[in-house]
Coordinates of C-alpha atoms in Angstrom, one line a residue:
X12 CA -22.3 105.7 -44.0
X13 CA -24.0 104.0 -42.5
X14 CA -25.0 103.9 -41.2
X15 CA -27.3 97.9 -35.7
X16 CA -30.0 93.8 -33.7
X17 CA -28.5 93.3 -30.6
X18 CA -27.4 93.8 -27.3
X19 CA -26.0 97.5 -27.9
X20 CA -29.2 99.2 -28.4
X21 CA -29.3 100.4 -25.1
X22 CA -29.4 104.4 -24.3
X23 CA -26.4 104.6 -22.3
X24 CA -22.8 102.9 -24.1
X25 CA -19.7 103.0 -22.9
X26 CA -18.0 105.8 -25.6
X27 CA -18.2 104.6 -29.5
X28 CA -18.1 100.5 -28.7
X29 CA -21.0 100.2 -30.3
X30 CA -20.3 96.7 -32.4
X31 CA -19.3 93.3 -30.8
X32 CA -16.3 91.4 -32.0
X33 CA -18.6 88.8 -34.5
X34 CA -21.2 91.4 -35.7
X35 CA -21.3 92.5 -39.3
X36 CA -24.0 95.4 -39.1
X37 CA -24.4 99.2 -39.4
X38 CA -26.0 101.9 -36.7
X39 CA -27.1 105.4 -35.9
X40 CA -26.3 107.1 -32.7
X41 CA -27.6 110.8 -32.0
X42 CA -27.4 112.7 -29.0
X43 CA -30.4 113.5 -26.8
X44 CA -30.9 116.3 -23.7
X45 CA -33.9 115.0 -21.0
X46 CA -35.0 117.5 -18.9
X47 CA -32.8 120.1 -19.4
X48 CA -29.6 118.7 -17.6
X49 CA -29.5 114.5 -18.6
X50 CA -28.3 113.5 -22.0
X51 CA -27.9 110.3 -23.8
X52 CA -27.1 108.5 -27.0
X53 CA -29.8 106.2 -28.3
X54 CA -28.5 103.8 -31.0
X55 CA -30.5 101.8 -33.8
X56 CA -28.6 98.7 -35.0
X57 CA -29.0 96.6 -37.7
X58 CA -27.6 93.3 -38.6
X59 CA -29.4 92.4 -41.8
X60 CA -27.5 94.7 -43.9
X61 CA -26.2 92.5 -47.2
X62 CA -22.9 93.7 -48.8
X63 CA -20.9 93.0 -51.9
X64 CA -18.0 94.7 -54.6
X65 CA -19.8 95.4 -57.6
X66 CA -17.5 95.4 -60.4
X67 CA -17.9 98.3 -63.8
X68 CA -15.8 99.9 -66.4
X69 CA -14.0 102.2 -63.6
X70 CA -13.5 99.2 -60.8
X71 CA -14.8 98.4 -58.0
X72 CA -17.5 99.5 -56.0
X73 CA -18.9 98.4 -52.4
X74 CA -22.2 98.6 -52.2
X75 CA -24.2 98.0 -48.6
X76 CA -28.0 98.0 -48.8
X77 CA -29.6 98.3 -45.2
X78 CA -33.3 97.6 -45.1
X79 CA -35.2 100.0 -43.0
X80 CA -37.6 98.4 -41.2
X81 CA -34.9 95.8 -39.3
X82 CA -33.3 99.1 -37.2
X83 CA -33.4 97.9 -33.2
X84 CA -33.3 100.8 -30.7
X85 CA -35.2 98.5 -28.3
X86 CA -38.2 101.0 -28.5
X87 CA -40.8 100.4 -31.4
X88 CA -41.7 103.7 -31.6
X89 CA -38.1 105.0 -32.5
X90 CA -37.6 102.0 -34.9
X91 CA -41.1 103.2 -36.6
X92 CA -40.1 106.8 -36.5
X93 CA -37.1 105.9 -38.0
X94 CA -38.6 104.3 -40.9
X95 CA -40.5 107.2 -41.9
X96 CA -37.9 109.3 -41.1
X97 CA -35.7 107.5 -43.7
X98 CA -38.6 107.5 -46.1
X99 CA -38.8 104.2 -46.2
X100 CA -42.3 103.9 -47.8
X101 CA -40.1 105.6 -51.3
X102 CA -37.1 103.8 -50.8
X103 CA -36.1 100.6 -48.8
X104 CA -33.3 99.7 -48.5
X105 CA -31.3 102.4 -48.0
X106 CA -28.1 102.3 -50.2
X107 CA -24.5 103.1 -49.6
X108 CA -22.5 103.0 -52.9
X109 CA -18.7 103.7 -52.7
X110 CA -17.0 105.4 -56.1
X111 CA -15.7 102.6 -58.1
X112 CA -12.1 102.3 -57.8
X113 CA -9.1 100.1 -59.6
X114 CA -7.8 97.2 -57.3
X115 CA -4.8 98.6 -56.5
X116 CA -6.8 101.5 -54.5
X117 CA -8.3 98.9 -52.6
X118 CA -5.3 97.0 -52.1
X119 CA -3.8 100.4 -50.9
X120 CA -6.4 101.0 -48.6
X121 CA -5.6 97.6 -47.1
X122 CA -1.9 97.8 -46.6
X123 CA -2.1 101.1 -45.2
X124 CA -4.8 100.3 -42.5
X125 CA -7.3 103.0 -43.1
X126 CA -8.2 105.6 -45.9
X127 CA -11.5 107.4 -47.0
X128 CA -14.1 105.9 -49.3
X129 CA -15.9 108.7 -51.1
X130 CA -19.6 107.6 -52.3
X131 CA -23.5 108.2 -52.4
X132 CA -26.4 107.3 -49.6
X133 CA -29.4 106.8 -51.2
X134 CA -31.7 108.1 -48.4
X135 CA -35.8 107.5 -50.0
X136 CA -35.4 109.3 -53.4
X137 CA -32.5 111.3 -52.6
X138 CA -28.7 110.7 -53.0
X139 CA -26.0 112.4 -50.5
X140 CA -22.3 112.3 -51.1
X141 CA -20.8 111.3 -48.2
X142 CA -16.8 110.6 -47.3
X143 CA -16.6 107.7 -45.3
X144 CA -13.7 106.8 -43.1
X145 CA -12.4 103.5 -43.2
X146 CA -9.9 101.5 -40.6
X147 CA -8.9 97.6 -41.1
X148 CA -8.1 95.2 -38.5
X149 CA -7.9 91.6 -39.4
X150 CA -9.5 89.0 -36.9
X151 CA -8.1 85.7 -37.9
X152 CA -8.5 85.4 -41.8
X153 CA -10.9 87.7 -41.7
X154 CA -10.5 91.5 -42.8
X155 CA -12.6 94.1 -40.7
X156 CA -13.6 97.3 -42.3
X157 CA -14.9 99.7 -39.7
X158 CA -15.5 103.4 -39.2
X159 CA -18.0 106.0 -38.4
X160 CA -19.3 108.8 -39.8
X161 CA -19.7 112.0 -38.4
X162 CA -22.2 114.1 -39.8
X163 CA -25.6 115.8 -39.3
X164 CA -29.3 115.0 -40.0
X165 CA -29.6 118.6 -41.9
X166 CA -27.0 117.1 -43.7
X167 CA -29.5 114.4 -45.2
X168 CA -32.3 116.8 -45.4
X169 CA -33.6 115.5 -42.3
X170 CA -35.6 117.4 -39.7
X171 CA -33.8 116.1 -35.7
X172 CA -36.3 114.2 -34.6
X173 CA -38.8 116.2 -31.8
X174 CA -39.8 114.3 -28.4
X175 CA -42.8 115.3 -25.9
X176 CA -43.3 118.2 -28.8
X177 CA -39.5 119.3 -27.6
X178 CA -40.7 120.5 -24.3
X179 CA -38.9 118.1 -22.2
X180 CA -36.5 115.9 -25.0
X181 CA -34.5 117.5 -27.1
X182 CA -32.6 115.8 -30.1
X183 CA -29.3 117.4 -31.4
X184 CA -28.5 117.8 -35.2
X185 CA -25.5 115.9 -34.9
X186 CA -25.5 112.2 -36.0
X187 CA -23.3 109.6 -36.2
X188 CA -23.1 106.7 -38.8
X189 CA -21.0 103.6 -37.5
X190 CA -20.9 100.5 -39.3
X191 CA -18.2 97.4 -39.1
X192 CA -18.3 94.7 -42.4
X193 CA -16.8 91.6 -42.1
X194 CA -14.7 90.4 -45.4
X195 CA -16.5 86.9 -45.2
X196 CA -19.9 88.3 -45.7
X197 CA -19.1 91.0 -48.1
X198 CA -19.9 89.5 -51.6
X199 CA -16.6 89.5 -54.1
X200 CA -14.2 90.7 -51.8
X201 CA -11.9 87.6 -52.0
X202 CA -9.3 90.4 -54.3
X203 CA -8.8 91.7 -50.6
X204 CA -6.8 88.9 -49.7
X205 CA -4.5 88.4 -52.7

């Protein structure tokens, strides 16, 4: 899902700590090869994501909306690429909707510490199902939801991304998706808690 601003857009991280402890954001991470023998994982964060529990007939659904243009890779060029990668110019933001689901499924998720949430990205004009993984931690009063996706950018319909006309940078296929919510800036989720 989902698919970061801050100090963690560097090329090189330490495995999959991609988040610091008080961020509420989402990111991308793929997997380059420099030069035939040097790889690294450039990440694109983004901390201006907005997320809520939209309620209908069928229950609950969580809905994150990450606008395009605020990805931080610390290179411009990326973050523009990015954009138009994304199709950004059709659709921005991009949209993660979760299945709706009764309380009690959410509430199950919760006491059980992890579980899947099954939804659509809206990606430009196109929606993917996805399945995302979910684990909870609590940091004080406050209930983490965090978890990354493992997936592909053939998946999405989406081209890896070509450096130096792929002669010297290659970019694999595979993608990853992290993103960690934080219950006090998620719109409605108070039923969390009871």
């Amino acid at each position: 899902m989902f698919l970061v601003a801050c100090i963690c857009s560097s090329d090189a991280l330490a495995g999959d700590q991609i988040f610091r402890a008080d961020q509420h954001c989402v990111a991308w991470q793929a997997h380059k090869t420099m030069f035939l023998f040097k790889t690294f994982d450039p990440v694109g964060m983004n901390c201006d994501i907005s997320a809520k529990f939209e309620p209908s007939e069928e229950g609950l659904s969580l809905v994150v909306e990450v606008p395009l243009q605020s990805f931080d890779s610390g290179e411009e060029t990326r973050d523009a690429d990015v954009f138009e990668i994304l199709q950004g110019e059709v659709q921005d933001p991009m949209i993660f909707k979760s299945t709706a689901a009764p309380d009690e499924l959410w509430h199950q998720i919760v006491k059980l510490g992890r579980g899947i949430v099954p939804g659509k990205l809206k990606i430009g004009d196109q929606e993917f199902k996805v399945d995302c993984p979910v684990e909870l931690s609590r940091s004080g009063d406050i209930l983490i939801l965090s978890g990354k996706l493992e997936t592909h950018f053939t998946s999405f319909k989406i081209d890896p991304p070509t450096v130096l006309a792929g002669a010297l940078v290659s970019v694999d296929d595979a993608l990853k998706l992290h993103y960690r919510l934080r219950s006090d800036k998620i719109g409605g989720s108070d039923f969390l808690s009871k």
